[in-house]
mmCIF file of C-alpha atoms in Angstrom:
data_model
loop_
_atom_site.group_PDB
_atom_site.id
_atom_site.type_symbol
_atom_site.label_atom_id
_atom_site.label_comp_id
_atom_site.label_asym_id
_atom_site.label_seq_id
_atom_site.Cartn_x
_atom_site.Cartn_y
_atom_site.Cartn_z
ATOM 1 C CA UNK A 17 94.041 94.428 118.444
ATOM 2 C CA UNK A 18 95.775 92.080 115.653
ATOM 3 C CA UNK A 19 98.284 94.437 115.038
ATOM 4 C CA UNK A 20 99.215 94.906 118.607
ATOM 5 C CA UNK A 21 99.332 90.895 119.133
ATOM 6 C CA UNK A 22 101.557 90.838 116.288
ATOM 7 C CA UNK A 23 103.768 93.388 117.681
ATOM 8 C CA UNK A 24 104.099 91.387 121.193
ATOM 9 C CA UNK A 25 104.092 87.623 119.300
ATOM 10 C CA UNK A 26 107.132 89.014 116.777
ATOM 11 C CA UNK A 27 109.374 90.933 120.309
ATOM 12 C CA UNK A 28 109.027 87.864 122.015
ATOM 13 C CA UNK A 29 110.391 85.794 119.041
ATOM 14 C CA UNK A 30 112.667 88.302 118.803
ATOM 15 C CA UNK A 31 114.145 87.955 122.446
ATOM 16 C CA UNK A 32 113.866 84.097 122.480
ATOM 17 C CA UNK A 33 116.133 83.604 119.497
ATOM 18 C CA UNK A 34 118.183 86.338 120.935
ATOM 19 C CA UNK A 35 118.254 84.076 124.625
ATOM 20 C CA UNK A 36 119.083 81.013 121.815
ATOM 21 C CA UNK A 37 121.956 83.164 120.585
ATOM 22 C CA UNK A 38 123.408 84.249 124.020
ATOM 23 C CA UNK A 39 123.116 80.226 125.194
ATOM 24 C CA UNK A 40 125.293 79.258 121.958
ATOM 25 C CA UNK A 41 127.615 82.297 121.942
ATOM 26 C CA UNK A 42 127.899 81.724 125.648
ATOM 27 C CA UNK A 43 127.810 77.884 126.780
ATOM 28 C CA UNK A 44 127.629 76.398 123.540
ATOM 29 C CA UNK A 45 124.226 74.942 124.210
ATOM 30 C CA UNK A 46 121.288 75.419 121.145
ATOM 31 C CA UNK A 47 118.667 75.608 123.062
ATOM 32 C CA UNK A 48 115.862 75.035 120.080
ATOM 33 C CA UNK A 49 117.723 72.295 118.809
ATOM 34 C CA UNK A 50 118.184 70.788 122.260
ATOM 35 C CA UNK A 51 114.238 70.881 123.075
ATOM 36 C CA UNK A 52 113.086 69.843 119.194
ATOM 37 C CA UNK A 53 116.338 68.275 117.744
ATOM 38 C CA UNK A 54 119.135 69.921 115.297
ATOM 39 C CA UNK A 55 117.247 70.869 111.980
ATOM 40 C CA UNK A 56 114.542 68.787 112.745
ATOM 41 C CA UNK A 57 111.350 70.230 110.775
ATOM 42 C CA UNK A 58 109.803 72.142 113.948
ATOM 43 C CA UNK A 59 113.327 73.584 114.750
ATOM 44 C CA UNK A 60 112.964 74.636 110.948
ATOM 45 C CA UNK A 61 109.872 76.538 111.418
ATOM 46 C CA UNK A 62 111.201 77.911 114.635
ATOM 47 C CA UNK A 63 114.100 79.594 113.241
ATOM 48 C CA UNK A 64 111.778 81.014 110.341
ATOM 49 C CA UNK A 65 109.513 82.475 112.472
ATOM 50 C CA UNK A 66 111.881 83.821 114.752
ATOM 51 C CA UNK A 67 113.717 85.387 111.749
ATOM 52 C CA UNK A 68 110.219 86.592 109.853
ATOM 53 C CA UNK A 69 109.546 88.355 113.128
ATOM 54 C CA UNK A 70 112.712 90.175 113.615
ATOM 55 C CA UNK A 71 112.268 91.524 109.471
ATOM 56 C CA UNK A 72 108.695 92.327 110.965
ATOM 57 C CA UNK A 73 110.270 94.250 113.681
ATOM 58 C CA UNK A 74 112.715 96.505 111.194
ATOM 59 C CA UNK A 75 109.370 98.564 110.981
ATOM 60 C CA UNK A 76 110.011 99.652 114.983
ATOM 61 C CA UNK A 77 112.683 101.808 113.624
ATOM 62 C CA UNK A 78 109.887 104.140 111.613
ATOM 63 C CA UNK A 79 108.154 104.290 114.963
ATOM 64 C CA UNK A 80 111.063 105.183 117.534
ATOM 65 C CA UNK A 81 112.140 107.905 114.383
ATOM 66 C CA UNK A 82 108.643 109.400 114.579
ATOM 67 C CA UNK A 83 108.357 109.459 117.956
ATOM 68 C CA UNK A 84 111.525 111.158 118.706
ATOM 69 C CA UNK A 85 110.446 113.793 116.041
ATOM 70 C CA UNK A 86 107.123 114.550 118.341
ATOM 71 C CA UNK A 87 108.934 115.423 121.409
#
């Protein structure tokens, strides 16, 4: 079970800093920084997390490789 909540706690990281991303590429709007203030320390820990989980997530790439080898 604790892998598998770390698999769905690190994708949805993932896809909110991805969201963040989109909003600044986009509209210019930061959205982390806008609802816990520019490089304020919980912004900090935000952006850590978000990119510890998307390192996490390189390890998908072994599973989607071994997976295509079984079919």
């Amino acid at each position: 079970m604790g892998n598998k909540f770390m698999q769905y706690f690190s994708l949805t990281l993932v896809v909110i800093g991805a969201i963040n991303w989109g909003l600044i590429g986009f509209f210019d709007i930061n959205l982390v920084a806008l609802l816990f203030g520019s490089m304020s320390w919980l912004s900090r820990i935000i952006y850590a997390l978000v990119g510890l989980c998307g390192l996490y997530l390189l390890n998908f790439y072994s599973l989607v490789a071994t997976e295509g080898q079984e079919g």
